[in-house]
Amino acid sequence: MGDIYPDLARVLISEEKLQERVVELADQITRDYSDSDDLYMIGILKGAFIFLADLARKLEVPHIVDFMALSSYGQTTTTTGAVRILMDLREPIEDRNILLIEDIVDSGHTLSYLYKTLLGRRPATLRTCVLLQKERDALDVPIDYLGFSIPDVWVVGYGLDFADKHRTLPFIAELKPEAYEGT
Ligand code: PRP
């Protein structure tokens, strides 16, 4: 990726492909929730903020947006499976139609934890929309809407980061292994 992004290996998903897929997902969600007037979308910070913003603006059903912040494995490649809520929802979700928005499922620990936690709050329905899922051994998590399956490489852009860098790139890129080896 030349001089501008020396730590990126290649573009994995272009801006155009991302936007096309977001529209397809939004159409599918609009159809599925056409009878609903209380869709409650929950974005998981920080990674999901760009995907959620684009997706929500393409939806043609009434919805509100809320966020949760979690911590999982920080800035290293070592995943412990430990997940902690740093910031919770503003409202109770009992009897509401919940759509959880995540940027990526990697080990599956975050989504698994979130799913169980939110289910315990007794929503009317709980579905998940995930932009990227890595092709690797992971926890079996329920994904209702999936953007792309990707190889098991470190990806950045469109919300995803490496040590908080590259989050606002409009495309998804693969990080060079030497950029994160040893972290
Ligand atoms: C990333 C990503 C998911 C989670 C997926 O978040 O946004 O929430 O990891 O990994 P898992 O399937 O192995 O649990 P991260 O903790 O990096 O925080 P961030 O979104 O604030 O960057």
PDB file of C-alpha atoms and ligand atoms in Angstrom:
ATOM      1  CA  MET A   1       0.000   0.000   0.000  1.00  0.00           C
ATOM      2  CA  GLY A   2       3.001   2.204  -0.670  1.00  0.00           C
ATOM      3  CA  ASP A   3       4.243   5.178   1.271  1.00  0.00           C
ATOM      4  CA  ILE A   4       0.955   6.381   2.721  1.00  0.00           C
ATOM      5  CA  TYR A   5       0.187   3.203   4.681  1.00  0.00           C
ATOM      6  CA  PRO A   6       3.458   1.286   5.029  1.00  0.00           C
ATOM      7  CA  ASP A   7       2.010  -1.140   7.605  1.00  0.00           C
ATOM      8  CA  LEU A   8      -0.886  -2.276   5.358  1.00  0.00           C
ATOM      9  CA  ALA A   9      -0.440  -5.293   3.083  1.00  0.00           C
ATOM     10  CA  ARG A  10      -3.487  -4.933   0.784  1.00  0.00           C
ATOM     11  CA  VAL A  11      -7.072  -3.820   0.539  1.00  0.00           C
ATOM     12  CA  LEU A  12      -9.255  -6.790   1.438  1.00  0.00           C
ATOM     13  CA  ILE A  13     -12.689  -5.185   0.894  1.00  0.00           C
ATOM     14  CA  SER A  14     -12.981  -1.982  -1.115  1.00  0.00           C
ATOM     15  CA  GLU A  15     -15.125   0.974  -0.124  1.00  0.00           C
ATOM     16  CA  GLU A  16     -17.472   0.207  -3.014  1.00  0.00           C
ATOM     17  CA  LYS A  17     -17.950  -3.440  -1.979  1.00  0.00           C
ATOM     18  CA  LEU A  18     -18.559  -2.403   1.642  1.00  0.00           C
ATOM     19  CA  GLN A  19     -21.197   0.128   0.640  1.00  0.00           C
ATOM     20  CA  GLU A  20     -22.916  -2.369  -1.695  1.00  0.00           C
ATOM     21  CA  ARG A  21     -23.097  -4.982   1.042  1.00  0.00           C
ATOM     22  CA  VAL A  22     -24.342  -2.469   3.617  1.00  0.00           C
ATOM     23  CA  VAL A  23     -27.242  -1.608   1.294  1.00  0.00           C
ATOM     24  CA  GLU A  24     -28.039  -5.322   0.831  1.00  0.00           C
ATOM     25  CA  LEU A  25     -28.013  -5.916   4.581  1.00  0.00           C
ATOM     26  CA  ALA A  26     -30.162  -2.829   5.191  1.00  0.00           C
ATOM     27  CA  ASP A  27     -32.693  -4.022   2.594  1.00  0.00           C
ATOM     28  CA  GLN A  28     -32.853  -7.435   4.240  1.00  0.00           C
ATOM     29  CA  ILE A  29     -33.278  -5.921   7.721  1.00  0.00           C
ATOM     30  CA  THR A  30     -35.902  -3.478   6.423  1.00  0.00           C
ATOM     31  CA  ARG A  31     -37.895  -6.406   5.010  1.00  0.00           C
ATOM     32  CA  ASP A  32     -37.564  -8.485   8.182  1.00  0.00           C
ATOM     33  CA  TYR A  33     -38.649  -5.624  10.464  1.00  0.00           C
ATOM     34  CA  SER A  34     -41.345  -4.151   8.214  1.00  0.00           C
ATOM     35  CA  ASP A  35     -43.993  -4.829  10.889  1.00  0.00           C
ATOM     36  CA  SER A  36     -41.916  -3.375  13.705  1.00  0.00           C
ATOM     37  CA  ASP A  37     -41.978   0.203  14.933  1.00  0.00           C
ATOM     38  CA  ASP A  38     -39.512  -0.168  17.798  1.00  0.00           C
ATOM     39  CA  LEU A  39     -36.283  -1.591  16.419  1.00  0.00           C
ATOM     40  CA  TYR A  40     -33.548  -0.912  18.990  1.00  0.00           C
ATOM     41  CA  MET A  41     -30.094  -1.043  17.412  1.00  0.00           C
ATOM     42  CA  ILE A  42     -27.123  -1.545  19.687  1.00  0.00           C
ATOM     43  CA  GLY A  43     -23.650  -0.753  18.368  1.00  0.00           C
ATOM     44  CA  ILE A  44     -20.612  -2.088  20.159  1.00  0.00           C
ATOM     45  CA  LEU A  45     -17.918   0.557  20.567  1.00  0.00           C
ATOM     46  CA  LYS A  46     -15.624   1.375  19.304  1.00  0.00           C
ATOM     47  CA  GLY A  47     -15.423  -0.899  16.276  1.00  0.00           C
ATOM     48  CA  ALA A  48     -19.068  -0.833  15.129  1.00  0.00           C
ATOM     49  CA  PHE A  49     -19.591   2.910  14.983  1.00  0.00           C
ATOM     50  CA  ILE A  50     -18.991   3.377  11.241  1.00  0.00           C
ATOM     51  CA  PHE A  51     -20.855   0.230  10.168  1.00  0.00           C
ATOM     52  CA  LEU A  52     -23.812   1.144  12.388  1.00  0.00           C
ATOM     53  CA  ALA A  53     -23.896   4.727  11.087  1.00  0.00           C
ATOM     54  CA  ASP A  54     -23.937   3.583   7.450  1.00  0.00           C
ATOM     55  CA  LEU A  55     -26.366   0.724   8.012  1.00  0.00           C
ATOM     56  CA  ALA A  56     -28.847   2.742  10.062  1.00  0.00           C
ATOM     57  CA  ARG A  57     -28.999   5.478   7.420  1.00  0.00           C
ATOM     58  CA  LYS A  58     -30.005   2.920   4.788  1.00  0.00           C
ATOM     59  CA  LEU A  59     -32.799   1.370   6.881  1.00  0.00           C
ATOM     60  CA  GLU A  60     -36.370   2.144   6.009  1.00  0.00           C
ATOM     61  CA  VAL A  61     -37.962   1.117   9.296  1.00  0.00           C
ATOM     62  CA  PRO A  62     -38.236   3.227  12.454  1.00  0.00           C
ATOM     63  CA  HIS A  63     -35.350   2.566  14.797  1.00  0.00           C
ATOM     64  CA  ILE A  64     -33.342   4.017  17.611  1.00  0.00           C
ATOM     65  CA  VAL A  65     -29.615   3.708  18.187  1.00  0.00           C
ATOM     66  CA  ASP A  66     -27.753   3.005  21.403  1.00  0.00           C
ATOM     67  CA  PHE A  67     -24.233   1.892  22.246  1.00  0.00           C
ATOM     68  CA  MET A  68     -22.329  -0.336  24.617  1.00  0.00           C
ATOM     69  CA  ALA A  69     -18.597  -0.264  25.187  1.00  0.00           C
ATOM     70  CA  LEU A  70     -16.769  -3.438  26.119  1.00  0.00           C
ATOM     71  CA  SER A  71     -13.216  -4.370  26.624  1.00  0.00           C
ATOM     72  CA  SER A  72     -11.885  -7.656  25.383  1.00  0.00           C
ATOM     73  CA  TYR A  73      -8.267  -8.188  24.542  1.00  0.00           C
ATOM     74  CA  GLY A  74      -6.984  -4.659  24.165  1.00  0.00           C
ATOM     75  CA  GLN A  75      -4.139  -3.988  21.815  1.00  0.00           C
ATOM     76  CA  THR A  76      -2.514  -7.386  21.689  1.00  0.00           C
ATOM     77  CA  THR A  77      -3.080 -10.586  19.777  1.00  0.00           C
ATOM     78  CA  THR A  78      -3.581 -12.543  22.999  1.00  0.00           C
ATOM     79  CA  THR A  79      -7.241 -13.206  23.629  1.00  0.00           C
ATOM     80  CA  THR A  80      -8.219 -14.295  27.095  1.00  0.00           C
ATOM     81  CA  GLY A  81     -11.934 -14.491  26.562  1.00  0.00           C
ATOM     82  CA  ALA A  82     -12.485 -12.054  29.403  1.00  0.00           C
ATOM     83  CA  VAL A  83     -15.085  -9.422  28.490  1.00  0.00           C
ATOM     84  CA  ARG A  84     -16.121  -6.469  30.629  1.00  0.00           C
ATOM     85  CA  ILE A  85     -18.841  -3.816  30.188  1.00  0.00           C
ATOM     86  CA  LEU A  86     -17.245  -0.335  30.218  1.00  0.00           C
ATOM     87  CA  MET A  87     -20.427   1.531  29.233  1.00  0.00           C
ATOM     88  CA  ASP A  88     -23.935   0.124  29.355  1.00  0.00           C
ATOM     89  CA  LEU A  89     -27.159   0.924  27.456  1.00  0.00           C
ATOM     90  CA  ARG A  90     -29.182   4.029  28.307  1.00  0.00           C
ATOM     91  CA  GLU A  91     -32.489   2.160  28.496  1.00  0.00           C
ATOM     92  CA  PRO A  92     -33.944  -1.187  29.575  1.00  0.00           C
ATOM     93  CA  ILE A  93     -34.534  -3.569  26.662  1.00  0.00           C
ATOM     94  CA  GLU A  94     -37.211  -5.811  28.132  1.00  0.00           C
ATOM     95  CA  ASP A  95     -39.893  -6.638  25.525  1.00  0.00           C
ATOM     96  CA  ARG A  96     -38.106  -4.691  22.796  1.00  0.00           C
ATOM     97  CA  ASN A  97     -36.808  -5.827  19.403  1.00  0.00           C
ATOM     98  CA  ILE A  98     -33.045  -5.756  19.634  1.00  0.00           C
ATOM     99  CA  LEU A  99     -30.525  -5.819  16.813  1.00  0.00           C
ATOM    100  CA  LEU A 100     -26.924  -6.062  17.969  1.00  0.00           C
ATOM    101  CA  ILE A 101     -24.368  -4.567  15.573  1.00  0.00           C
ATOM    102  CA  GLU A 102     -20.754  -5.770  15.625  1.00  0.00           C
ATOM    103  CA  ASP A 103     -17.857  -5.048  13.322  1.00  0.00           C
ATOM    104  CA  ILE A 104     -16.147  -8.427  13.663  1.00  0.00           C
ATOM    105  CA  VAL A 105     -16.404 -11.870  15.202  1.00  0.00           C
ATOM    106  CA  ASP A 106     -12.911 -13.198  15.819  1.00  0.00           C
ATOM    107  CA  SER A 107     -12.719 -15.670  18.741  1.00  0.00           C
ATOM    108  CA  GLY A 108     -16.461 -15.140  19.315  1.00  0.00           C
ATOM    109  CA  HIS A 109     -16.014 -14.312  23.013  1.00  0.00           C
ATOM    110  CA  THR A 110     -17.394 -10.774  22.752  1.00  0.00           C
ATOM    111  CA  LEU A 111     -20.547 -11.671  20.839  1.00  0.00           C
ATOM    112  CA  SER A 112     -21.135 -14.766  22.941  1.00  0.00           C
ATOM    113  CA  TYR A 113     -20.901 -12.728  26.149  1.00  0.00           C
ATOM    114  CA  LEU A 114     -23.097  -9.950  24.775  1.00  0.00           C
ATOM    115  CA  TYR A 115     -25.741 -12.315  23.464  1.00  0.00           C
ATOM    116  CA  LYS A 116     -26.091 -14.066  26.813  1.00  0.00           C
ATOM    117  CA  THR A 117     -26.053 -10.785  28.731  1.00  0.00           C
ATOM    118  CA  LEU A 118     -28.731  -9.164  26.583  1.00  0.00           C
ATOM    119  CA  LEU A 119     -30.882 -12.285  26.470  1.00  0.00           C
ATOM    120  CA  GLY A 120     -30.908 -12.176  30.277  1.00  0.00           C
ATOM    121  CA  ARG A 121     -32.620  -8.766  30.033  1.00  0.00           C
ATOM    122  CA  ARG A 122     -35.606 -10.442  28.346  1.00  0.00           C
ATOM    123  CA  PRO A 123     -35.964  -8.614  25.028  1.00  0.00           C
ATOM    124  CA  ALA A 124     -38.921  -9.557  22.785  1.00  0.00           C
ATOM    125  CA  THR A 125     -36.439 -10.546  20.052  1.00  0.00           C
ATOM    126  CA  LEU A 126     -32.654 -10.525  19.801  1.00  0.00           C
ATOM    127  CA  ARG A 127     -30.795 -10.711  16.486  1.00  0.00           C
ATOM    128  CA  THR A 128     -27.220  -9.965  15.502  1.00  0.00           C
ATOM    129  CA  CYS A 129     -25.716  -8.199  12.514  1.00  0.00           C
ATOM    130  CA  VAL A 130     -21.973  -8.655  12.022  1.00  0.00           C
ATOM    131  CA  LEU A 131     -19.913  -7.088   9.257  1.00  0.00           C
ATOM    132  CA  LEU A 132     -16.983  -9.536   9.297  1.00  0.00           C
ATOM    133  CA  GLN A 133     -16.464 -13.065  10.548  1.00  0.00           C
ATOM    134  CA  LYS A 134     -13.035 -14.658  10.500  1.00  0.00           C
ATOM    135  CA  GLU A 135     -12.673 -18.123   9.006  1.00  0.00           C
ATOM    136  CA  ARG A 136     -11.104 -19.779  12.051  1.00  0.00           C
ATOM    137  CA  ASP A 137     -11.966 -22.004  15.004  1.00  0.00           C
ATOM    138  CA  ALA A 138     -14.177 -19.877  17.217  1.00  0.00           C
ATOM    139  CA  LEU A 139     -17.068 -20.064  19.626  1.00  0.00           C
ATOM    140  CA  ASP A 140     -20.343 -20.903  17.932  1.00  0.00           C
ATOM    141  CA  VAL A 141     -22.213 -17.608  18.001  1.00  0.00           C
ATOM    142  CA  PRO A 142     -25.594 -16.741  16.494  1.00  0.00           C
ATOM    143  CA  ILE A 143     -25.200 -14.388  13.502  1.00  0.00           C
ATOM    144  CA  ASP A 144     -28.440 -13.434  11.755  1.00  0.00           C
ATOM    145  CA  TYR A 145     -26.970 -10.987   9.229  1.00  0.00           C
ATOM    146  CA  LEU A 146     -23.372 -11.333   8.040  1.00  0.00           C
ATOM    147  CA  GLY A 147     -21.498  -8.974   5.728  1.00  0.00           C
ATOM    148  CA  PHE A 148     -18.391 -10.961   4.775  1.00  0.00           C
ATOM    149  CA  SER A 149     -16.379 -14.013   5.801  1.00  0.00           C
ATOM    150  CA  ILE A 150     -12.680 -13.141   5.784  1.00  0.00           C
ATOM    151  CA  PRO A 151      -9.379 -14.997   6.211  1.00  0.00           C
ATOM    152  CA  ASP A 152      -7.823 -15.155   9.663  1.00  0.00           C
ATOM    153  CA  VAL A 153      -5.634 -12.072   9.286  1.00  0.00           C
ATOM    154  CA  TRP A 154      -5.511  -8.784  11.225  1.00  0.00           C
ATOM    155  CA  VAL A 155      -7.798  -6.312   9.484  1.00  0.00           C
ATOM    156  CA  VAL A 156      -8.181  -2.570   9.951  1.00  0.00           C
ATOM    157  CA  GLY A 157     -10.400   0.183   8.614  1.00  0.00           C
ATOM    158  CA  TYR A 158     -14.141   0.889   8.548  1.00  0.00           C
ATOM    159  CA  GLY A 159     -14.167   0.947  12.356  1.00  0.00           C
ATOM    160  CA  LEU A 160     -11.487  -1.657  13.013  1.00  0.00           C
ATOM    161  CA  ASP A 161      -8.153  -0.657  14.439  1.00  0.00           C
ATOM    162  CA  PHE A 162      -4.642  -1.643  15.283  1.00  0.00           C
ATOM    163  CA  ALA A 163      -3.709   0.108  18.545  1.00  0.00           C
ATOM    164  CA  ASP A 164      -6.420   2.667  17.656  1.00  0.00           C
ATOM    165  CA  LYS A 165      -4.864   3.386  14.261  1.00  0.00           C
ATOM    166  CA  HIS A 166      -6.575   3.096  10.848  1.00  0.00           C
ATOM    167  CA  ARG A 167     -10.146   3.060  12.244  1.00  0.00           C
ATOM    168  CA  THR A 168     -11.502   5.631   9.841  1.00  0.00           C
ATOM    169  CA  LEU A 169     -10.171   4.223   6.586  1.00  0.00           C
ATOM    170  CA  PRO A 170     -13.157   3.830   4.224  1.00  0.00           C
ATOM    171  CA  PHE A 171     -12.057   0.291   3.220  1.00  0.00           C
ATOM    172  CA  ILE A 172     -10.978  -2.883   5.040  1.00  0.00           C
ATOM    173  CA  ALA A 173      -7.267  -3.636   4.739  1.00  0.00           C
ATOM    174  CA  GLU A 174      -4.992  -6.414   5.878  1.00  0.00           C
ATOM    175  CA  LEU A 175      -2.249  -5.385   8.258  1.00  0.00           C
ATOM    176  CA  LYS A 176       1.265  -6.636   7.511  1.00  0.00           C
ATOM    177  CA  PRO A 177       2.146  -9.368  10.038  1.00  0.00           C
ATOM    178  CA  GLU A 178       5.352  -7.540  10.966  1.00  0.00           C
ATOM    179  CA  ALA A 179       3.226  -4.628  12.179  1.00  0.00           C
ATOM    180  CA  TYR A 180       1.679  -6.668  14.994  1.00  0.00           C
ATOM    181  CA  GLU A 181       4.088  -9.536  15.573  1.00  0.00           C
ATOM    182  CA  GLY A 182       5.408  -9.355  19.106  1.00  0.00           C
ATOM    183  CA  THR A 183       2.425  -7.346  20.423  1.00  0.00           C
TER     184      THR A 183
HETATM  185  C1  PRP B   1     -12.957  -6.119  18.727  1.00  0.00           C
HETATM  186  C2  PRP B   1     -14.212  -6.091  17.871  1.00  0.00           C
HETATM  187  C3  PRP B   1     -15.154  -7.023  18.583  1.00  0.00           C
HETATM  188  C4  PRP B   1     -14.211  -8.016  19.254  1.00  0.00           C
HETATM  189  C5  PRP B   1     -14.220  -9.302  18.485  1.00  0.00           C
HETATM  190  O1  PRP B   1     -13.113  -5.178  19.747  1.00  0.00           O
HETATM  191  O2  PRP B   1     -14.738  -4.796  17.758  1.00  0.00           O
HETATM  192  O3  PRP B   1     -15.927  -6.352  19.555  1.00  0.00           O
HETATM  193  O4  PRP B   1     -12.899  -7.433  19.245  1.00  0.00           O
HETATM  194  O5  PRP B   1     -13.294 -10.212  19.007  1.00  0.00           O
HETATM  195  P1  PRP B   1     -13.694 -11.615  19.644  1.00  0.00           P
HETATM  196  O6  PRP B   1     -14.674 -12.277  18.711  1.00  0.00           O
HETATM  197  O7  PRP B   1     -12.358 -12.341  19.692  1.00  0.00           O
HETATM  198  O8  PRP B   1     -14.270 -11.388  21.002  1.00  0.00           O
HETATM  199  P2  PRP B   1     -11.896  -4.582  20.588  1.00  0.00           P
HETATM  200  O9  PRP B   1     -11.845  -5.234  21.926  1.00  0.00           O
HETATM  201  O10 PRP B   1     -10.653  -4.615  19.765  1.00  0.00           O
HETATM  202  O11 PRP B   1     -12.375  -3.105  20.878  1.00  0.00           O
HETATM  203  P3  PRP B   1     -12.696  -1.896  19.885  1.00  0.00           P
HETATM  204  O12 PRP B   1     -13.933  -2.276  19.099  1.00  0.00           O
HETATM  205  O13 PRP B   1     -12.942  -0.756  20.816  1.00  0.00           O
HETATM  206  O14 PRP B   1     -11.499  -1.706  18.987  1.00  0.00           O
END
